[in-house]
CSV table of C-alpha atoms in Angstrom, one decimal:
chain,number,residue,atom,x,y,z
A,131,MET,CA,-1.3,-25.4,-23.2
A,132,ALA,CA,-4.9,-24.5,-24.3
A,133,SER,CA,-6.0,-24.4,-20.6
A,134,CYS,CA,-3.0,-22.2,-19.8
A,135,TRP,CA,-4.0,-19.8,-22.6
A,136,TRP,CA,-7.6,-19.8,-21.4
A,137,ARG,CA,-6.5,-19.0,-17.8
A,138,TRP,CA,-4.3,-16.1,-19.1
A,139,ARG,CA,-7.2,-14.6,-21.1
A,140,ARG,CA,-9.6,-14.8,-18.2
A,141,CYS,CA,-7.2,-13.2,-15.6
A,142,CYS,CA,-6.4,-10.2,-17.8
A,143,SER,CA,-8.1,-7.1,-16.5
A,144,TRP,CA,-8.8,-4.5,-19.1
A,145,ARG,CA,-9.3,-1.5,-16.9
A,146,LEU,CA,-9.7,1.9,-18.5
A,147,ALA,CA,-7.5,4.7,-17.4
A,148,ALA,CA,-8.5,7.7,-19.5
A,149,ARG,CA,-12.3,7.8,-19.0
A,150,ARG,CA,-15.1,5.9,-17.5
A,151,PRO,CA,-18.3,5.3,-19.7
A,152,GLY,CA,-21.5,6.3,-18.1
A,153,PRO,CA,-24.4,4.0,-17.1
A,154,GLY,CA,-25.7,2.0,-20.0
A,155,CYS,CA,-22.7,2.6,-22.2
A,156,PRO,CA,-21.1,-0.4,-23.9
A,157,GLY,CA,-18.2,-1.8,-21.9
A,158,ARG,CA,-19.0,0.2,-18.7
A,159,VAL,CA,-16.4,-0.5,-15.9
A,160,GLY,CA,-17.8,-2.0,-12.8
A,161,SER,CA,-16.5,-1.7,-9.2
A,162,SER,CA,-14.0,-4.5,-9.8
A,163,GLY,CA,-12.3,-2.6,-12.6
A,164,THR,CA,-13.2,-5.1,-15.3
A,165,LEU,CA,-15.4,-4.7,-18.3
A,166,SER,CA,-19.0,-5.6,-17.7
A,167,THR,CA,-19.1,-7.2,-21.1
A,168,ALA,CA,-16.1,-9.3,-20.3
A,169,GLY,CA,-18.2,-12.5,-20.6
A,170,ALA,CA,-18.4,-11.8,-24.4
A,171,TYR,CA,-14.8,-10.6,-24.7
A,172,THR,CA,-13.1,-13.5,-23.0
A,173,ARG,CA,-14.6,-15.9,-25.6
A,174,MET,CA,-12.7,-14.1,-28.4
A,175,PRO,CA,-9.2,-15.0,-29.5
A,176,TYR,CA,-6.7,-12.6,-28.1
A,177,PHE,CA,-6.0,-10.7,-31.3
A,178,ASN,CA,-9.7,-10.0,-31.9
A,179,LEU,CA,-10.1,-9.0,-28.3
A,180,VAL,CA,-7.5,-6.2,-28.7
A,181,LYS,CA,-9.0,-5.0,-31.9
A,182,SER,CA,-12.5,-4.9,-30.4
A,183,LEU,CA,-11.4,-2.9,-27.3
A,184,LYS,CA,-9.4,-0.5,-29.5
A,185,SER,CA,-12.4,0.1,-31.8
A,186,THR,CA,-14.8,0.6,-28.9
A,187,PHE,CA,-12.5,3.0,-27.0
A,188,PRO,CA,-10.3,4.6,-29.7
A,189,ASN,CA,-9.2,7.5,-27.5
A,190,VAL,CA,-8.3,5.3,-24.5
A,191,TYR,CA,-6.2,2.8,-26.4
A,192,ARG,CA,-4.3,5.2,-28.6
A,193,ILE,CA,-0.6,4.2,-29.1
A,194,SER,CA,2.1,5.9,-31.1
A,195,ARG,CA,2.8,3.9,-34.2
A,196,PHE,CA,6.6,4.4,-34.3
A,197,HIS,CA,7.6,5.0,-30.8
A,198,HIS,CA,6.7,3.2,-27.6
A,199,THR,CA,6.2,6.2,-25.4
A,200,THR,CA,3.6,6.0,-22.6
A,201,PRO,CA,0.1,6.7,-24.1
A,202,VAL,CA,-3.1,8.0,-22.6
A,203,ALA,CA,-3.7,4.6,-20.9
A,204,CYS,CA,-0.4,4.5,-19.1
A,205,CYS,CA,-0.2,3.5,-15.4
A,206,CYS,CA,-0.3,6.8,-13.6
A,207,SER,CA,1.2,10.2,-13.9
A,208,LYS,CA,1.9,10.7,-10.2
A,209,THR,CA,2.3,8.6,-7.2
A,210,TRP,CA,-0.8,7.2,-5.5
A,211,SER,CA,0.1,8.6,-2.1
A,212,GLY,CA,0.6,12.2,-3.4
A,213,GLU,CA,4.4,12.1,-2.9
A,214,LYS,CA,6.5,14.0,-5.3
A,215,TYR,CA,8.3,12.0,-8.0
A,216,ILE,CA,11.0,9.7,-6.6
A,217,ASP,CA,13.6,8.3,-8.9
A,218,PRO,CA,13.4,4.5,-8.3
A,219,PHE,CA,17.0,4.0,-9.3
A,220,LYS,CA,18.3,6.7,-7.0
A,221,LEU,CA,16.3,5.5,-4.1
A,222,GLY,CA,17.2,1.8,-4.7
A,223,TRP,CA,20.9,2.5,-5.0
A,224,ARG,CA,21.0,3.6,-1.4
A,225,ASP,CA,21.0,-0.1,-0.4
A,226,LEU,CA,23.1,-1.3,-3.3
A,227,LYS,CA,26.3,0.7,-2.8
A,228,GLY,CA,29.2,-1.7,-3.5
A,229,LEU,CA,26.9,-4.2,-5.3
A,230,TYR,CA,29.4,-5.2,-7.9
A,231,GLU,CA,32.3,-5.3,-5.4
A,232,ASP,CA,30.3,-7.6,-3.2
A,233,ILE,CA,29.4,-9.9,-6.1
A,234,ARG,CA,33.1,-10.1,-7.1
A,235,LYS,CA,33.8,-11.2,-3.6
A,236,GLU,CA,31.3,-14.0,-4.0
A,237,LEU,CA,33.2,-15.0,-7.2
A,238,PHE,CA,36.6,-15.1,-5.5
A,239,ILE,CA,38.8,-17.8,-7.0
A,240,SER,CA,42.5,-18.2,-7.4
A,241,THR,CA,42.3,-19.3,-11.1
A,242,THR,CA,43.0,-16.0,-12.9
A,243,GLU,CA,41.3,-16.8,-16.2
A,244,LEU,CA,38.1,-18.1,-14.6
A,245,LYS,CA,38.0,-15.1,-12.3
A,246,GLU,CA,38.4,-12.7,-15.2
A,247,MET,CA,35.6,-14.4,-17.2
A,248,SER,CA,33.2,-14.6,-14.2
A,249,GLU,CA,33.6,-10.9,-13.4
A,250,TYR,CA,33.5,-9.8,-17.0
A,251,TYR,CA,29.8,-8.6,-17.0
A,252,PHE,CA,29.9,-7.3,-13.4
A,253,ASP,CA,31.6,-4.1,-14.5
A,254,GLY,CA,28.9,-1.6,-13.4
A,255,ARG,CA,27.6,-1.0,-16.9
A,256,GLY,CA,24.4,-3.0,-16.5
A,257,LYS,CA,21.1,-1.4,-15.5
A,258,ALA,CA,20.9,-3.4,-12.2
A,259,PHE,CA,17.2,-3.4,-12.9
A,260,ARG,CA,16.5,-6.6,-10.9
A,261,PRO,CA,18.5,-5.6,-7.8
A,262,ILE,CA,16.8,-2.2,-7.8
A,263,ILE,CA,13.3,-3.9,-7.8
A,264,VAL,CA,14.4,-6.3,-5.1
A,265,VAL,CA,15.6,-3.8,-2.6
A,266,LEU,CA,12.6,-1.5,-3.2
A,267,MET,CA,10.2,-4.4,-2.7
A,268,ALA,CA,12.1,-5.4,0.5
A,269,ARG,CA,11.6,-1.9,1.9
A,270,ALA,CA,8.0,-1.6,0.8
A,271,CYS,CA,7.1,-5.0,2.4
A,272,ASN,CA,9.0,-4.1,5.6
A,273,ILE,CA,7.2,-0.8,5.9
A,274,HIS,CA,3.9,-2.5,5.2
A,275,HIS,CA,4.4,-5.1,7.9
A,276,GLY,CA,6.4,-3.4,10.7
A,277,ASN,CA,6.9,0.2,9.6
A,278,SER,CA,10.7,-0.6,9.3
A,279,ARG,CA,12.6,1.2,6.6
A,280,ASP,CA,15.7,-0.9,7.0
A,281,VAL,CA,16.6,-3.6,4.4
A,282,GLN,CA,17.8,-6.8,6.1
A,283,ALA,CA,21.2,-8.2,5.2
A,284,SER,CA,19.4,-11.4,3.9
A,285,GLN,CA,17.1,-9.3,1.7
A,286,ARG,CA,20.1,-7.4,0.2
A,287,SER,CA,21.7,-10.8,-0.5
A,288,ILE,CA,18.7,-11.7,-2.6
A,289,ALA,CA,19.4,-8.7,-4.8
A,290,LEU,CA,23.0,-9.9,-5.3
A,291,ILE,CA,21.9,-13.4,-6.0
A,292,ALA,CA,19.2,-12.2,-8.5
A,293,GLU,CA,21.9,-10.3,-10.5
A,294,MET,CA,24.2,-13.3,-10.4
A,295,ILE,CA,21.5,-15.7,-11.6
A,296,HIS,CA,20.6,-13.2,-14.4
A,297,THR,CA,24.2,-12.8,-15.5
A,298,ALA,CA,24.8,-16.5,-15.5
A,299,SER,CA,21.8,-16.9,-17.8
A,300,LEU,CA,23.2,-14.2,-20.1
A,301,VAL,CA,26.5,-16.1,-20.4
A,302,HIS,CA,24.6,-19.3,-21.3
A,303,ASP,CA,22.2,-17.5,-23.7
A,304,ASP,CA,25.0,-16.0,-25.6
A,305,ILE,CA,26.6,-19.4,-26.1
A,306,ILE,CA,23.3,-20.9,-27.3
A,307,ASP,CA,22.6,-17.9,-29.6
A,308,ASP,CA,26.3,-17.7,-30.7
A,309,ALA,CA,26.0,-14.0,-29.9
A,310,SER,CA,29.0,-11.7,-30.5
A,311,SER,CA,28.1,-8.6,-28.5
A,312,ARG,CA,26.5,-7.8,-25.2
A,313,ARG,CA,26.2,-4.4,-23.4
A,314,GLY,CA,28.3,-2.9,-26.2
A,315,LYS,CA,31.3,-5.3,-25.9
A,316,HIS,CA,32.3,-8.7,-27.0
A,317,THR,CA,30.6,-11.7,-25.3
A,318,VAL,CA,32.4,-14.1,-23.0
A,319,ASN,CA,32.1,-16.9,-25.6
A,320,LYS,CA,33.6,-14.8,-28.4
A,321,ILE,CA,36.6,-13.9,-26.2
A,322,TRP,CA,37.3,-17.2,-24.4
A,323,GLY,CA,35.4,-19.7,-26.5
A,324,GLU,CA,32.2,-21.6,-25.9
A,325,LYS,CA,33.6,-24.4,-23.7
A,326,LYS,CA,35.1,-22.0,-21.2
A,327,ALA,CA,32.1,-19.7,-21.3
A,328,VAL,CA,29.9,-22.7,-20.2
A,329,LEU,CA,32.1,-23.2,-17.2
A,330,ALA,CA,32.1,-19.5,-16.4
A,331,GLY,CA,28.3,-19.4,-16.4
A,332,ASP,CA,28.1,-22.5,-14.2
A,333,PHE,CA,30.6,-21.0,-11.8
A,334,ILE,CA,28.6,-17.8,-11.4
A,335,LEU,CA,25.5,-20.0,-10.8
A,336,SER,CA,27.3,-22.1,-8.2
A,337,ALA,CA,28.5,-18.9,-6.4
A,338,ALA,CA,24.9,-17.7,-6.3
A,339,SER,CA,23.7,-21.0,-4.9
A,340,MET,CA,26.3,-20.8,-2.1
A,341,ALA,CA,25.2,-17.3,-1.2
A,342,LEU,CA,21.6,-18.5,-1.2
A,343,ALA,CA,22.4,-21.4,1.1
A,344,ARG,CA,24.1,-19.1,3.6
A,345,ILE,CA,20.7,-17.2,4.0
A,346,GLY,CA,19.6,-20.5,5.6
A,347,HIS,CA,15.8,-20.0,4.9
A,348,THR,CA,14.4,-23.2,3.3
A,349,THR,CA,11.3,-21.4,1.8
A,350,VAL,CA,13.5,-18.8,0.2
A,351,ILE,CA,15.9,-21.4,-1.1
A,352,SER,CA,12.9,-23.3,-2.6
A,353,ILE,CA,11.5,-20.1,-4.2
A,354,LEU,CA,14.8,-19.1,-5.9
A,355,THR,CA,15.6,-22.7,-7.0
A,356,GLN,CA,12.3,-22.5,-9.0
A,357,VAL,CA,13.9,-19.7,-11.0
A,358,ILE,CA,16.7,-21.9,-12.2
A,359,GLU,CA,14.2,-24.6,-13.3
A,360,ASP,CA,12.2,-22.0,-15.1
A,361,LEU,CA,15.2,-20.7,-17.0
A,362,VAL,CA,15.9,-24.1,-18.3
A,363,ARG,CA,12.3,-24.8,-19.2
A,364,GLY,CA,12.1,-21.4,-20.9
A,365,GLU,CA,15.1,-22.1,-23.0
A,366,PHE,CA,13.5,-25.4,-24.2
A,367,LEU,CA,10.2,-23.6,-25.0
A,368,GLN,CA,12.2,-21.1,-27.1
A,369,LEU,CA,13.5,-24.0,-29.2
A,370,GLY,CA,9.9,-25.0,-30.2
A,371,SER,CA,6.9,-23.4,-31.9
A,372,LYS,CA,3.2,-24.0,-32.4
A,373,GLU,CA,1.0,-24.2,-35.5
A,374,ASN,CA,-2.1,-22.7,-34.0
A,375,GLU,CA,-1.9,-18.9,-33.6
A,376,ASN,CA,-3.5,-18.8,-30.1
A,377,GLU,CA,-1.3,-21.7,-28.9
A,378,ARG,CA,1.6,-19.9,-30.4
A,379,PHE,CA,0.9,-16.7,-28.5
A,380,ALA,CA,0.4,-18.7,-25.2
A,381,HIS,CA,3.7,-20.5,-25.9
A,382,TYR,CA,5.4,-17.1,-26.4
A,383,LEU,CA,4.0,-15.7,-23.1
A,384,GLU,CA,4.9,-18.8,-21.1
A,385,LYS,CA,8.5,-18.7,-22.5
A,386,THR,CA,8.6,-15.0,-21.6
A,387,PHE,CA,7.6,-15.6,-18.1
A,388,LYS,CA,10.0,-18.5,-17.5
A,389,LYS,CA,13.0,-16.8,-19.2
A,390,THR,CA,12.5,-13.3,-17.8
A,391,ALA,CA,9.7,-12.7,-15.4
A,392,SER,CA,10.2,-15.7,-13.1
A,393,LEU,CA,13.5,-14.3,-11.7
A,394,ILE,CA,11.9,-10.9,-10.9
A,395,ALA,CA,8.7,-12.4,-9.5
A,396,ASN,CA,10.4,-15.0,-7.3
A,397,SER,CA,13.1,-12.6,-6.1
A,398,CYS,CA,10.3,-10.2,-5.0
A,399,LYS,CA,8.5,-13.0,-3.3
A,400,ALA,CA,11.7,-14.1,-1.5
A,401,VAL,CA,12.3,-10.7,0.1
A,402,SER,CA,8.7,-10.4,1.1
A,403,VAL,CA,8.9,-13.8,2.8
A,404,LEU,CA,12.0,-12.6,4.7
A,405,GLY,CA,10.4,-9.4,5.8
A,406,CYS,CA,6.7,-10.2,6.3
A,407,PRO,CA,4.9,-13.4,7.4
A,408,ASP,CA,1.6,-12.5,5.6
A,409,PRO,CA,1.0,-14.8,2.5
A,410,VAL,CA,-1.1,-12.1,1.0
A,411,VAL,CA,1.9,-9.8,0.8
A,412,HIS,CA,4.0,-12.6,-0.7
A,413,GLU,CA,1.4,-12.9,-3.5
A,414,ILE,CA,1.3,-9.1,-4.1
A,415,ALA,CA,5.1,-9.1,-4.4
A,416,TYR,CA,5.1,-12.1,-6.7
A,417,GLN,CA,2.4,-10.7,-8.9
A,418,TYR,CA,4.1,-7.3,-9.2
A,419,GLY,CA,7.4,-8.9,-10.2
A,420,LYS,CA,5.7,-11.2,-12.6
A,421,ASN,CA,3.7,-8.5,-14.4
A,422,VAL,CA,6.6,-6.0,-14.6
A,423,GLY,CA,8.9,-8.8,-15.8
A,424,ILE,CA,6.6,-9.8,-18.7
A,425,ALA,CA,6.1,-6.1,-19.6
A,426,PHE,CA,9.9,-5.6,-19.5
A,427,GLN,CA,10.5,-8.4,-22.0
A,428,LEU,CA,7.6,-7.3,-24.3
A,429,ILE,CA,9.2,-3.9,-24.6
A,430,ASP,CA,12.6,-5.6,-25.1
A,431,ASP,CA,11.0,-7.4,-28.1
A,432,VAL,CA,9.6,-4.1,-29.4
A,433,LEU,CA,13.0,-2.4,-29.1
A,434,ASP,CA,14.5,-5.2,-31.3
A,435,PHE,CA,12.5,-3.6,-34.1
A,436,THR,CA,12.6,0.1,-33.1
A,437,SER,CA,16.0,0.8,-31.7
A,438,CYS,CA,19.4,0.8,-33.3
A,439,SER,CA,22.3,-1.5,-32.4
A,440,HIS,CA,24.2,1.3,-30.7
A,441,GLN,CA,21.3,2.0,-28.3
A,442,MET,CA,20.8,-1.7,-27.5
A,443,GLY,CA,24.4,-2.6,-27.1
A,444,LYS,CA,23.7,-5.7,-29.3
A,445,PRO,CA,22.5,-6.3,-32.9
A,446,THR,CA,18.8,-5.5,-33.6
A,447,SER,CA,16.5,-7.9,-35.4
A,448,ALA,CA,18.5,-10.5,-33.4
A,449,ASP,CA,15.4,-12.6,-32.6
A,450,LEU,CA,14.4,-12.9,-36.2
A,451,LYS,CA,18.0,-14.0,-37.0
A,452,LEU,CA,17.7,-16.7,-34.3
A,453,GLY,CA,14.4,-17.9,-35.8
A,454,LEU,CA,12.3,-16.5,-32.9
A,455,ALA,CA,8.8,-15.1,-33.4
A,456,THR,CA,8.2,-12.5,-30.7
A,457,GLY,CA,5.1,-10.3,-29.9
A,458,PRO,CA,5.5,-7.8,-32.8
A,459,VAL,CA,5.9,-10.7,-35.3
A,460,LEU,CA,2.9,-12.7,-33.9
A,461,PHE,CA,0.7,-9.6,-34.1
A,462,ALA,CA,2.0,-8.7,-37.6
A,463,CYS,CA,1.0,-12.2,-38.7
A,464,GLN,CA,-2.6,-11.2,-38.3
A,465,GLN,CA,-2.3,-8.6,-41.0
A,466,PHE,CA,0.2,-10.6,-43.1
A,467,PRO,CA,-0.8,-14.3,-43.0
A,468,GLU,CA,2.1,-15.1,-45.3
A,469,MET,CA,4.3,-14.8,-42.3
A,470,ASN,CA,3.0,-18.0,-40.9
A,471,ALA,CA,5.2,-20.1,-43.2
A,472,MET,CA,8.2,-18.0,-42.3
A,473,ILE,CA,7.5,-18.5,-38.6
A,474,MET,CA,7.2,-22.3,-38.9
A,475,ARG,CA,10.5,-22.5,-40.8
A,476,ARG,CA,12.1,-20.1,-38.3
A,477,PHE,CA,13.0,-17.5,-40.9
A,478,SER,CA,15.6,-19.8,-42.3
A,479,LEU,CA,15.3,-19.0,-46.1
A,480,PRO,CA,17.3,-16.2,-47.7
A,481,GLY,CA,15.4,-12.9,-47.4
A,482,ASP,CA,13.1,-14.2,-44.6
A,483,VAL,CA,14.5,-12.0,-41.9
A,484,ASP,CA,14.3,-8.8,-44.0
A,485,ARG,CA,10.8,-9.5,-45.3
A,486,ALA,CA,9.6,-10.3,-41.8
A,487,ARG,CA,11.1,-7.1,-40.4
A,488,GLN,CA,9.3,-5.1,-43.1
A,489,TYR,CA,6.0,-6.8,-42.5
A,490,VAL,CA,6.3,-5.9,-38.7
A,491,LEU,CA,7.1,-2.3,-39.4
A,492,GLN,CA,4.2,-2.0,-41.9
A,493,SER,CA,1.8,-3.6,-39.4
A,494,ASP,CA,0.6,-2.5,-36.0
A,495,GLY,CA,2.6,-5.3,-34.3
A,496,VAL,CA,4.8,-2.9,-32.4
A,497,GLN,CA,1.7,-0.9,-31.3
A,498,GLN,CA,-0.1,-4.1,-30.2
A,499,THR,CA,2.9,-5.4,-28.3
A,500,THR,CA,3.3,-2.1,-26.5
A,501,TYR,CA,-0.3,-2.1,-25.6
A,502,LEU,CA,0.0,-5.6,-24.2
A,503,ALA,CA,3.0,-4.4,-22.1
A,504,GLN,CA,0.8,-1.6,-20.7
A,505,GLN,CA,-1.8,-4.0,-19.6
A,506,TYR,CA,0.8,-6.0,-17.6
A,507,CYS,CA,2.1,-2.7,-16.1
A,508,HIS,CA,-1.5,-1.7,-15.1
A,509,LYS,CA,-1.8,-5.0,-13.2
A,510,ALA,CA,1.6,-4.6,-11.6
A,511,VAL,CA,0.5,-1.1,-10.3
A,512,ARG,CA,-2.8,-2.4,-9.0
A,513,GLU,CA,-1.0,-5.1,-7.1
A,514,ILE,CA,1.7,-3.0,-5.5
A,515,SER,CA,-0.9,-0.3,-4.6
A,516,LYS,CA,-2.4,-2.8,-2.1
A,517,LEU,CA,0.6,-2.2,0.2
A,518,ARG,CA,0.8,0.6,2.7
A,519,SER,CA,1.9,4.0,1.2
A,520,SER,CA,5.6,4.6,1.2
A,521,PRO,CA,8.3,6.2,-1.0
A,522,GLU,CA,9.5,2.7,-2.0
A,523,ARG,CA,6.0,1.6,-3.0
A,524,ASP,CA,5.6,4.7,-5.1
A,525,ALA,CA,9.0,4.2,-6.6
A,526,LEU,CA,7.9,0.7,-7.7
A,527,ILE,CA,4.9,2.3,-9.4
A,528,HIS,CA,7.2,4.7,-11.2
A,529,LEU,CA,9.5,1.9,-12.1
A,530,SER,CA,6.6,0.2,-14.1
A,531,GLU,CA,6.4,3.4,-16.1
A,532,THR,CA,10.1,3.4,-16.9
A,533,VAL,CA,9.7,-0.1,-18.2
A,534,LEU,CA,7.3,1.2,-20.9
A,535,THR,CA,9.3,4.3,-21.8
A,536,ARG,CA,12.9,2.9,-21.9
A,537,ASP,CA,14.9,3.0,-25.1
A,538,LYS,CA,17.5,0.3,-24.4
């Protein structure tokens, strides 16, 4: 785990977006976009690294204390190719018409109750965030390789499969967490019971596997099978914790990747493999999905403290109640060391949840987590910008901005 944490610190690129110091200034940015004093910075624990950067460049790393709006150092205010703003969701939906109807066809079964349970979350009320990314990435890679704007049928199938795997994981997560609400309505486990909910989640996953097998591409099958393994490993990581603060943060980031970002990263990679033979493009697609996915979850963890239950469609402070220490809590722990004991006992004593929430809101934990999400979005933009200019590529850039500014 220590080596994993070290690799993560070294690969982070702290590029400045607001201004560039002149020659001889501390922290001058070189041609590679990394700080010239990075040798000193990378030896610092992550928490101290953030503080040092913010004190050195206070105007660059300014973040609103109580709202996670995009700050000065956000990704970009307009597309790299000079195109006018393109709504990524509107552009992506051109290839996703009938998405939920097609998913329900994949879930066709004669047993009425299992059919009703399996289709319960495919009601069109979700954000379809993952399918949107997948079809936009498919188009961007196709244009980059062969100047073709068409999404292949197999690439569109990946979008459906990604949404099915995601939904199956939600059903299972709700069982593990004993959750009572999801997307503003009762969960499957609360309506039909835990045992039947397990079977419904398994059925959705099996239907996704059948759809994946029909694509008939062994590399793509292997890529998306990795997602299922990561989901299981991520759930196991969530059940544990670490004493050391840096190991604890590395543990949190690894869990975040496996439970959230792996699906997005590997789905993006899968459609790039189907549309382009270049391994460099496959890595670009993977890295974009990975970084946007981690940023998405970091903001989700912020919203657990800053949004109300009505906005989120599920109870807030849910992670604390489950005994989970997310980014805002881990950062707040730097200012309130007494939280360490609460983290290790998973907020199990009476009053722990309320006290921890107050500590987070009194600290800069929300700010720091938002700042970290920005860094991941910066890297996602740098990666996708390596592809040939297209409306879909620019839409993916804009999508990374919406990750930072969403409120649910």
